[in-house]
mmCIF file of C-alpha atoms and ligand atoms in Angstrom:
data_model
loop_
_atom_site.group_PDB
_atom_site.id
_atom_site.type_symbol
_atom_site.label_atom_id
_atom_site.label_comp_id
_atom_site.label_asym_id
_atom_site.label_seq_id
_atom_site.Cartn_x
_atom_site.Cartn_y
_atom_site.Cartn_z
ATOM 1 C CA UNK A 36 70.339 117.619 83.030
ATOM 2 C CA UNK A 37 73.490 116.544 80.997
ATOM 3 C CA UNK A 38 76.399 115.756 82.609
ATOM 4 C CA UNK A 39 79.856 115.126 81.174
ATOM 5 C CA UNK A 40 82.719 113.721 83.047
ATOM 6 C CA UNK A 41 86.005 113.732 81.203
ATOM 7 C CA UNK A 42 88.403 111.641 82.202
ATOM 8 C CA UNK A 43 87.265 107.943 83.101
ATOM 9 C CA UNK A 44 90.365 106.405 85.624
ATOM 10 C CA UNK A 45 90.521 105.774 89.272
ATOM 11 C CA UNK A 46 88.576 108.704 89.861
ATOM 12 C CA UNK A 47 86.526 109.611 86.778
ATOM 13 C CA UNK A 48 84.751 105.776 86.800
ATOM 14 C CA UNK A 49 83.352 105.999 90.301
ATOM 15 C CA UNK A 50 82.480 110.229 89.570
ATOM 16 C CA UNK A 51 80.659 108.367 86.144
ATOM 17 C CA UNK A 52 78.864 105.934 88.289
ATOM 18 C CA UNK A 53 77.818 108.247 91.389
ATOM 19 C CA UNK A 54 76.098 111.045 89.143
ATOM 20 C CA UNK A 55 74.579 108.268 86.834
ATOM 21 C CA UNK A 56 73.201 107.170 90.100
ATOM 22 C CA UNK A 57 71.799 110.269 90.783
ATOM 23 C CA UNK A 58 69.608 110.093 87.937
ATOM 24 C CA UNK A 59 71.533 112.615 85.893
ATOM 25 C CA UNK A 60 72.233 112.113 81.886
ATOM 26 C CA UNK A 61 75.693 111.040 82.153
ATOM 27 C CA UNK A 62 78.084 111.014 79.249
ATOM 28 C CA UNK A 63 81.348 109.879 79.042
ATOM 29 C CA UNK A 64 84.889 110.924 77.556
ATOM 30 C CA UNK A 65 88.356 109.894 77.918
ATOM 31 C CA UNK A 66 91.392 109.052 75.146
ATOM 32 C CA UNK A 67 91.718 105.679 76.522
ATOM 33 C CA UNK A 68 89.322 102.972 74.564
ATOM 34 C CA UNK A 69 89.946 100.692 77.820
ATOM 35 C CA UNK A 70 88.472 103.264 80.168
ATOM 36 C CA UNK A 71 86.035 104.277 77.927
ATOM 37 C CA UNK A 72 84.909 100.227 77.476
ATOM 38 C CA UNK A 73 84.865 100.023 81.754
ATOM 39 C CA UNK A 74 82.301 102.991 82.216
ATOM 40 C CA UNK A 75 80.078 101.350 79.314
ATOM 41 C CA UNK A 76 79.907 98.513 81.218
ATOM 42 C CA UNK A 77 77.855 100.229 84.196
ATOM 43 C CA UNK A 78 75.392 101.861 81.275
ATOM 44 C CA UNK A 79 77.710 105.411 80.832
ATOM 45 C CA UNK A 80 77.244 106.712 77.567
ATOM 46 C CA UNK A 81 81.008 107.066 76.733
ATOM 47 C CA UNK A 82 82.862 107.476 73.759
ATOM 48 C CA UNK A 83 87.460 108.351 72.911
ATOM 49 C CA UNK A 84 85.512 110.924 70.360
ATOM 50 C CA UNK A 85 84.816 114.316 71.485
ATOM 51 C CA UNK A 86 82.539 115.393 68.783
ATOM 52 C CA UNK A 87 79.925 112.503 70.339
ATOM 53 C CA UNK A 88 79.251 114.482 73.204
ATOM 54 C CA UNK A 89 76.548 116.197 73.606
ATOM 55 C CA UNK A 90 76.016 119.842 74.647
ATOM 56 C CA UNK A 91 76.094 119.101 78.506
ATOM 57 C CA UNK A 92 74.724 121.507 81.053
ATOM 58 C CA UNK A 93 77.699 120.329 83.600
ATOM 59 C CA UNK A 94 81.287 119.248 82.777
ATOM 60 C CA UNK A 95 83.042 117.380 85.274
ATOM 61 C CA UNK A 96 87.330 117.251 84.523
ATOM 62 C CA UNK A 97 88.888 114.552 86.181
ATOM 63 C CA UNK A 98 91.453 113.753 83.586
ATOM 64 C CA UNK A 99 95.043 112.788 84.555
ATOM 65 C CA UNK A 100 97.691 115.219 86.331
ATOM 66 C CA UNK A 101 101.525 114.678 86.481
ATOM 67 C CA UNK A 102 104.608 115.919 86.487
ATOM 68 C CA UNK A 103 107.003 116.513 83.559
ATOM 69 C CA UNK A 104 110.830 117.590 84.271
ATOM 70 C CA UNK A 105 110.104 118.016 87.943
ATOM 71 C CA UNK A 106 107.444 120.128 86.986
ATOM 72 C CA UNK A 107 103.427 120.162 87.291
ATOM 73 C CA UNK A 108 102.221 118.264 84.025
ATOM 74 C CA UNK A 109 98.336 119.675 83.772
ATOM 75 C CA UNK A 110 98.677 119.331 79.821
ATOM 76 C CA UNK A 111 95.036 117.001 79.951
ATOM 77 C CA UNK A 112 93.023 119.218 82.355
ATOM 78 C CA UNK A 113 94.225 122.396 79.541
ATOM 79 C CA UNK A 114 93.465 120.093 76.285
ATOM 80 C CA UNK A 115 89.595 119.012 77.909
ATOM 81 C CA UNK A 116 88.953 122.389 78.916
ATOM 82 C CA UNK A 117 89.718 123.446 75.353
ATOM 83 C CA UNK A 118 87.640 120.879 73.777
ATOM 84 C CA UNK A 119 84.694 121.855 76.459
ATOM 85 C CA UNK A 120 85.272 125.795 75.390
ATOM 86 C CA UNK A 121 84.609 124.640 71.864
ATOM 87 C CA UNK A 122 81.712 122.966 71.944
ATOM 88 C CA UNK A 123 79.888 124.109 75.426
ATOM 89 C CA UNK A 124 77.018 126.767 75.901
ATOM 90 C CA UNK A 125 77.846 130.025 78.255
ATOM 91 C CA UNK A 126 75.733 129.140 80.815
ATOM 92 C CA UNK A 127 77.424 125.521 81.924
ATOM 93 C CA UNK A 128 79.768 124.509 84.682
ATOM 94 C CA UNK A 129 83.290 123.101 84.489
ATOM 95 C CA UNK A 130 84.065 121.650 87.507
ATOM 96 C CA UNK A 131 87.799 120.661 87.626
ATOM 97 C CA UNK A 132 88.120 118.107 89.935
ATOM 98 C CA UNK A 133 91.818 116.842 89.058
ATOM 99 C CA UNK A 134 94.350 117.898 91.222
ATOM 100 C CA UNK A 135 95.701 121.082 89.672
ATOM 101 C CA UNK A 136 98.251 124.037 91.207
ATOM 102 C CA UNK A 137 96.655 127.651 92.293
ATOM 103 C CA UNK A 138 96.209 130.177 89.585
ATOM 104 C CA UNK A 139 95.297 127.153 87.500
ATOM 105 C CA UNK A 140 91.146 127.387 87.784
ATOM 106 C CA UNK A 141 91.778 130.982 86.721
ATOM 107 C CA UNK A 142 94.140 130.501 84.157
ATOM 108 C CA UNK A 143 92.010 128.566 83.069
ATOM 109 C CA UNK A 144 88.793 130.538 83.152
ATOM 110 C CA UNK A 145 90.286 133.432 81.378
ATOM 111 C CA UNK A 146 92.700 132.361 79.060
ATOM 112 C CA UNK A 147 90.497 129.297 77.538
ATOM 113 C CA UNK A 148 86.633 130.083 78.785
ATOM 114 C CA UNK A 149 87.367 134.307 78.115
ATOM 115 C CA UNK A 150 85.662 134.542 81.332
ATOM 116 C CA UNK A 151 82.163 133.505 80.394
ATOM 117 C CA UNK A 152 81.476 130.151 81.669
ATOM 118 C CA UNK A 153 80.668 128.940 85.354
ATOM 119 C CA UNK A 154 83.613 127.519 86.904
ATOM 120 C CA UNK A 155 84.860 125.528 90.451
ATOM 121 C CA UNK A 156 87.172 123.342 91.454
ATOM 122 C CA UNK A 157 86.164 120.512 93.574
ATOM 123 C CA UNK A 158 89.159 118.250 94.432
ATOM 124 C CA UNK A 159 88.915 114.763 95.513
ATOM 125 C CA UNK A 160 90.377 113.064 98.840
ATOM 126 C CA UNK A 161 89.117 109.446 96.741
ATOM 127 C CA UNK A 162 90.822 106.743 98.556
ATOM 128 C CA UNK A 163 90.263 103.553 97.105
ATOM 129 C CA UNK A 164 90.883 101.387 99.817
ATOM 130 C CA UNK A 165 87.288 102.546 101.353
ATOM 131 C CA UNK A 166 85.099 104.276 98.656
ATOM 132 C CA UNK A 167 82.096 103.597 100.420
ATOM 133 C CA UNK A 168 83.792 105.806 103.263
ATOM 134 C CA UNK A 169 86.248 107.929 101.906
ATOM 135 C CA UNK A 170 84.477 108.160 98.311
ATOM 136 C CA UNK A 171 82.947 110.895 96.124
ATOM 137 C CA UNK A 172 80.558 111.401 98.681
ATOM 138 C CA UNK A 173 82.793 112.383 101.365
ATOM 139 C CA UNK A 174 83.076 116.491 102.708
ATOM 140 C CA UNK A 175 85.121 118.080 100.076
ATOM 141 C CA UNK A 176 85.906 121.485 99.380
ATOM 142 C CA UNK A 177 84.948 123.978 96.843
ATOM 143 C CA UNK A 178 85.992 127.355 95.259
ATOM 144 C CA UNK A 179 84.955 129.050 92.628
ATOM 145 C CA UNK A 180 86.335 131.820 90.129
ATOM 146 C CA UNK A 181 83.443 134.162 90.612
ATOM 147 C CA UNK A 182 81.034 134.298 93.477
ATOM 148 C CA UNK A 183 78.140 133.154 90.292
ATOM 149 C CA UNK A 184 80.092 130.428 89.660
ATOM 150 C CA UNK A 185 80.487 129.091 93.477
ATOM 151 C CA UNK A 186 76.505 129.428 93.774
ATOM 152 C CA UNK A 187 76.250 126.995 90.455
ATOM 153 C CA UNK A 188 78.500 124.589 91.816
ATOM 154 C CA UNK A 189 77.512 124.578 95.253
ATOM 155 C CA UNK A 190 73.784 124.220 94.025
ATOM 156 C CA UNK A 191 75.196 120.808 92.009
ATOM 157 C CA UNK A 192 77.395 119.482 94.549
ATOM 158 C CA UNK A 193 75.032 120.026 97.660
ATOM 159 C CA UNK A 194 71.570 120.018 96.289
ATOM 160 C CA UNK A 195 71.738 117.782 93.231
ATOM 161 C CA UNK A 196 74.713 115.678 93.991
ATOM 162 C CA UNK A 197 74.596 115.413 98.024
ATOM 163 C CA UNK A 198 78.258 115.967 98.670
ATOM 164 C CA UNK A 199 78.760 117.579 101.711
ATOM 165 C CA UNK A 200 81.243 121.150 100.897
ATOM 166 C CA UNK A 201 83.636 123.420 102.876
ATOM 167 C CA UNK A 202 83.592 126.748 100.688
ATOM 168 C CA UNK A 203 86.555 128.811 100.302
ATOM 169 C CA UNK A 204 86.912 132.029 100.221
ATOM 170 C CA UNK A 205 88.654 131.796 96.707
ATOM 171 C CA UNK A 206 89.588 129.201 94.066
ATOM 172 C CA UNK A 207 93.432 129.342 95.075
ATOM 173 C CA UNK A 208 92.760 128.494 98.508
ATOM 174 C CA UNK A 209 90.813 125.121 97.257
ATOM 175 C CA UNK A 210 93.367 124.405 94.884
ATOM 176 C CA UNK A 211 95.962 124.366 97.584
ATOM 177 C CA UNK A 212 94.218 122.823 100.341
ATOM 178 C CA UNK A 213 94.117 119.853 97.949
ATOM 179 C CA UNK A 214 97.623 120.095 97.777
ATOM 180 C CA UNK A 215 99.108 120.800 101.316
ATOM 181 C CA UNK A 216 96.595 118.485 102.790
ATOM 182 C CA UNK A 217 98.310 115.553 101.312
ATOM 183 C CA UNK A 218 101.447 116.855 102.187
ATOM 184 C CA UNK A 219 100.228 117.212 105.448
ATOM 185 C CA UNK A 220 99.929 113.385 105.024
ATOM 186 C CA UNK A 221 103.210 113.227 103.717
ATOM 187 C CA UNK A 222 105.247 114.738 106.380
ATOM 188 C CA UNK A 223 103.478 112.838 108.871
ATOM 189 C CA UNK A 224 104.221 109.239 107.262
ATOM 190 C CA UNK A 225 107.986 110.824 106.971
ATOM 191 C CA UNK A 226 107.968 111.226 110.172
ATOM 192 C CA UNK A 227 107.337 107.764 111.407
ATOM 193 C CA UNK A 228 109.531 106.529 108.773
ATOM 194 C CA UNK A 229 112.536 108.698 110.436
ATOM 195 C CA UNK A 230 111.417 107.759 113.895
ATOM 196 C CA UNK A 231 111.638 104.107 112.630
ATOM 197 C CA UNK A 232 114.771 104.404 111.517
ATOM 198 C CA UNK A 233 115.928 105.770 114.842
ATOM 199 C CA UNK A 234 114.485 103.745 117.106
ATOM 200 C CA UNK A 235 116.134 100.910 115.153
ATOM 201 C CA UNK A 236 120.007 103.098 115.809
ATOM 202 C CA UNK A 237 118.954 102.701 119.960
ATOM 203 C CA UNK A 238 117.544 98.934 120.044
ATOM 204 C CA UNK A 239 113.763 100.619 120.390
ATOM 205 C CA UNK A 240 110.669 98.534 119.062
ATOM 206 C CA UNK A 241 109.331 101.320 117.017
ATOM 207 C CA UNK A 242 105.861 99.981 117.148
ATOM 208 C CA UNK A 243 105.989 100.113 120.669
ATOM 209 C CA UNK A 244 106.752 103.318 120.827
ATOM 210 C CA UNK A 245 103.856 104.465 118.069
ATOM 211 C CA UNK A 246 101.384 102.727 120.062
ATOM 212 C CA UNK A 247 102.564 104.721 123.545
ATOM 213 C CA UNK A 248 103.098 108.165 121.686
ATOM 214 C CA UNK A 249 99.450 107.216 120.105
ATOM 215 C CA UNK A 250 97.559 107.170 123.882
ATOM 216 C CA UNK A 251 97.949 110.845 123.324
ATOM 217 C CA UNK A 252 94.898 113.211 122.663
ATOM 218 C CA UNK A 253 96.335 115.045 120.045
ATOM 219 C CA UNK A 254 98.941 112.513 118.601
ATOM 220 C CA UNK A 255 98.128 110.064 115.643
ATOM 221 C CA UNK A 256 101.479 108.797 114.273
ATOM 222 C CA UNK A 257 101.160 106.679 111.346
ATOM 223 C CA UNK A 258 103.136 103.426 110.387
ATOM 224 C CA UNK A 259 105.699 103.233 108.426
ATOM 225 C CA UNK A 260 105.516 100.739 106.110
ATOM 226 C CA UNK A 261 107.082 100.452 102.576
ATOM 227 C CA UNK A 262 107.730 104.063 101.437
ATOM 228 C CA UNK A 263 105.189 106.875 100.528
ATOM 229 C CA UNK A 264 103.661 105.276 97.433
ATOM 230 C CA UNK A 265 100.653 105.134 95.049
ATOM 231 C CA UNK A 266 101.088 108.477 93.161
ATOM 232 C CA UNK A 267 99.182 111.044 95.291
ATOM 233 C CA UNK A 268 100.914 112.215 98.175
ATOM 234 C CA UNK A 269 104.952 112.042 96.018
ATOM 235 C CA UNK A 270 103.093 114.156 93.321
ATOM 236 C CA UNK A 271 101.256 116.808 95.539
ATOM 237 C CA UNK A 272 103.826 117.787 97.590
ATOM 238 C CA UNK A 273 106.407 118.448 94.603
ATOM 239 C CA UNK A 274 103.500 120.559 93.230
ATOM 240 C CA UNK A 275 103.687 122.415 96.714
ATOM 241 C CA UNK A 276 107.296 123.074 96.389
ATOM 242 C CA UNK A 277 107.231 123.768 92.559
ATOM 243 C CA UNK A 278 105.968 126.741 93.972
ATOM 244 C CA UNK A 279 107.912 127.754 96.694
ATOM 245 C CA UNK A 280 110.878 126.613 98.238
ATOM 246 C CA UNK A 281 110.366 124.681 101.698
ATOM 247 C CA UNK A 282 113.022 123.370 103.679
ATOM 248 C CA UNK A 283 110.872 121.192 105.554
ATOM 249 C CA UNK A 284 108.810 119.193 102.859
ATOM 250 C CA UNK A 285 112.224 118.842 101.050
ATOM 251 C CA UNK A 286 113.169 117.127 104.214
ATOM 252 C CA UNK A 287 110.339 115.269 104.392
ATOM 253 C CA UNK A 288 110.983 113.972 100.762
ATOM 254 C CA UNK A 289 114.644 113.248 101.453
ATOM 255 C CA UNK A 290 113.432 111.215 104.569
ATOM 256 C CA UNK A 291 111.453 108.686 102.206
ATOM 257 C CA UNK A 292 114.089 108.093 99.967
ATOM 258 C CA UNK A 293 116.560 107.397 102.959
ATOM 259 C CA UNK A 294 113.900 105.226 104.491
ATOM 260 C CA UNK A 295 113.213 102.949 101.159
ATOM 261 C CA UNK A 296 117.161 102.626 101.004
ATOM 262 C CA UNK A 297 117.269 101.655 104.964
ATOM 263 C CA UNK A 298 114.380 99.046 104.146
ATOM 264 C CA UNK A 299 115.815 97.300 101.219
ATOM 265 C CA UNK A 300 119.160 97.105 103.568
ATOM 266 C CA UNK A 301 116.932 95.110 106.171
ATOM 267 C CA UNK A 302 115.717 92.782 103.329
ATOM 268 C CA UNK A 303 119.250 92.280 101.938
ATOM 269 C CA UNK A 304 120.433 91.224 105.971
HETATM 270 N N1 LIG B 671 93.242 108.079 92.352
HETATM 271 C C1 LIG B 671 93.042 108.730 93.485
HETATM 272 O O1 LIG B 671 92.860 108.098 94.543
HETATM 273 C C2 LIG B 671 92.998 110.241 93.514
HETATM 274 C C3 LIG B 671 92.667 110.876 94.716
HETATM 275 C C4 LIG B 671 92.590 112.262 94.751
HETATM 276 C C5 LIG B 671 92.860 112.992 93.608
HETATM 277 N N2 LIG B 671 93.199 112.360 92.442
HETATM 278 C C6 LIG B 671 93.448 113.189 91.258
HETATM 279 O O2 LIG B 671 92.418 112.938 90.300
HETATM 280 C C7 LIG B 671 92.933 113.091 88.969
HETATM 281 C C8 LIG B 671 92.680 111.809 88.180
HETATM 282 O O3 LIG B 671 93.388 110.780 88.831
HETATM 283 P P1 LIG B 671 93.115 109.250 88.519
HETATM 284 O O4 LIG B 671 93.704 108.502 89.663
HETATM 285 O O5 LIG B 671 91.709 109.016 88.148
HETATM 286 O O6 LIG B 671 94.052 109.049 87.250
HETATM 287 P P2 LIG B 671 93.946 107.850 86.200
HETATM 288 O O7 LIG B 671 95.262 107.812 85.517
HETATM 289 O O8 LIG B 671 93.423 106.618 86.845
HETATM 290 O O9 LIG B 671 92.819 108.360 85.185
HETATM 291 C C9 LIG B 671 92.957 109.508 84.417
HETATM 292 C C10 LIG B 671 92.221 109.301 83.109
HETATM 293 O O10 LIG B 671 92.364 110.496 82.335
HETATM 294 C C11 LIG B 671 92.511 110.090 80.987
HETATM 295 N N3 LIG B 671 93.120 111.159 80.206
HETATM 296 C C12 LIG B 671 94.417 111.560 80.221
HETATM 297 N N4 LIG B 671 94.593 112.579 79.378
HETATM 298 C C13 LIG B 671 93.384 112.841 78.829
HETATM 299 C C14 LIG B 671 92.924 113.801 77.882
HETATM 300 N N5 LIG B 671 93.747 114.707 77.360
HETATM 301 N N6 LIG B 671 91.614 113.761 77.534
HETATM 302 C C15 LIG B 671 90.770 112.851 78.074
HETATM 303 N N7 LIG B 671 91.152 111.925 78.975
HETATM 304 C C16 LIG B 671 92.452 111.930 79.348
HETATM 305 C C17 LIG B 671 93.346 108.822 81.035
HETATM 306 O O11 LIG B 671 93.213 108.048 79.859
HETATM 307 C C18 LIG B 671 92.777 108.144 82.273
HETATM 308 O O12 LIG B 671 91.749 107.225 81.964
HETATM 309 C C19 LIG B 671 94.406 113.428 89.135
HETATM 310 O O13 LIG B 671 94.557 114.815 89.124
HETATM 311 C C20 LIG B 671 94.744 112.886 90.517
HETATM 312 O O14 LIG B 671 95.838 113.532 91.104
HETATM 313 C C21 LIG B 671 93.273 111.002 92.374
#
């Protein structure tokens, strides 16, 4: 079995190496020559040039998503799946594992694939600081755009690959659990960084009170620390409210920015 994975960066290298560990033919494509040289290194067949790869029985897109004038940038995941619709046989699976919005998967499957080609969408929760832990291998959720498709993927992901799935009920609803999940994360961390902030207004160690409020069954209050950063949990909840308008996540968001302000006040004291 072939296997493809397009895009080779934080998440794309360890994909490479985990299904090249599985024993699968794994080829790899991304525009970047430096990404492209790091995969070769742990014996991926990878290559900047698209017309090197090979037919592939499963293509795995975990290319880069962004945002462009406040707006969800999926420009990459749209020019791979091209590139895979030109080149790929009927009966393979594109498994889009970037973080994308919902519609996108079907978008996607129609507009590009014309609706003949297996596809899912398989997001990651990666976090780097504990791959062994909180890895690929980790419970992740999948939906597909047709029930034929879902059986493909889930037959790759759980018999093939050994990741643990949750299956939705529909693509959408996998695209935005992605999504609100880390803005579930999000307004959590904002949270503690407003509670910080207030404690500090009423002399209260805020640590204290995190580790009081924490005793709690069904309490788990993060720290504040520096901000929300890396590029995750800023991007995914701007995807959420590109699509809706939320009162609370804008909060949230205007929260953060108050808080980095605060901190660099405390620095400047
Ligand atoms: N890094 C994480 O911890 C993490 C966690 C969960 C989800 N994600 C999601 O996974 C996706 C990938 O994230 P990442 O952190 O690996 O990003 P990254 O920037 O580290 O890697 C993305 C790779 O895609 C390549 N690329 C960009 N455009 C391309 C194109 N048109 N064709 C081929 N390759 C292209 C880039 O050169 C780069 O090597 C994003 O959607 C991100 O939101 C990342």
């Amino acid at each position: 079995m072939k296997v493809c994975v397009a895009g080779l960066g934080q998440i794309g290298y360890p994909v490479a190496q985990y299904v090249k560990a599985k024993g699968l033919e794994t080829y790899g494509y991304d525009i970047s020559a430096a990404a492209v040289a790091r995969v070769a290194e742990i014996g991926v067949k990878a290559t900047a040039n698209w017309n090197e790869i090979p037919k592939a029985d499963i293509y795995i897109v975990s290319v880069t998503t962004g945002q462009l004038n406040d707006c969800p940038d999926l420009s990459a995941v749209f020019d791979v799946s091209k590139k895979i619709a030109q080149t790929s046989n009927l009966t393979a699976l594109v498994s889009i594992e970037s973080t994308i919005v919902p519609g996108t998967s079907q978008k996607i499957f129609k507009e590009i694939f014309k609706s003949k080609i297996n596809l899912v969408h398989v997001p990651h929760r990666y976090w780097g600081d504990e791959p062994e832990k909180h890895g690929v291998n980790q419970l992740r959720v999948i939906g597909g755009v047709n029930s034929a498709s879902l059986k493909v993927g889930v037959k790759l992901y759980t018999d093939i690959l050994g990741i643990p799935l949750h299956t939705c009920p529909t693509v959408e609803v996998a695209e935005m659990c992605k999504i609100t999940e880390n803005s579930h994360r999000y307004l959590q961390i904002a949270f503690a960084e407003d509670l910080k902030m207030l404690c500090s207004q009423i002399g209260m160690n805020f640590d204290d009170l995190r580790a009081a409020m924490n005793t709690k069954w069904n309490v788990d209050l993060p720290e504040a620390r520096d901000g929300i950063g890396r590029h995750c949990l800023p991007k995914d909840i701007r995807y959420v409210t590109s699509l809706a308008p939320s009162v609370l996540l804008d909060a949230a968001m205007k929260v953060d920015t108050q808080y980095r302000d605060w901190l660099a006040k405390q620095k400047h004291q």
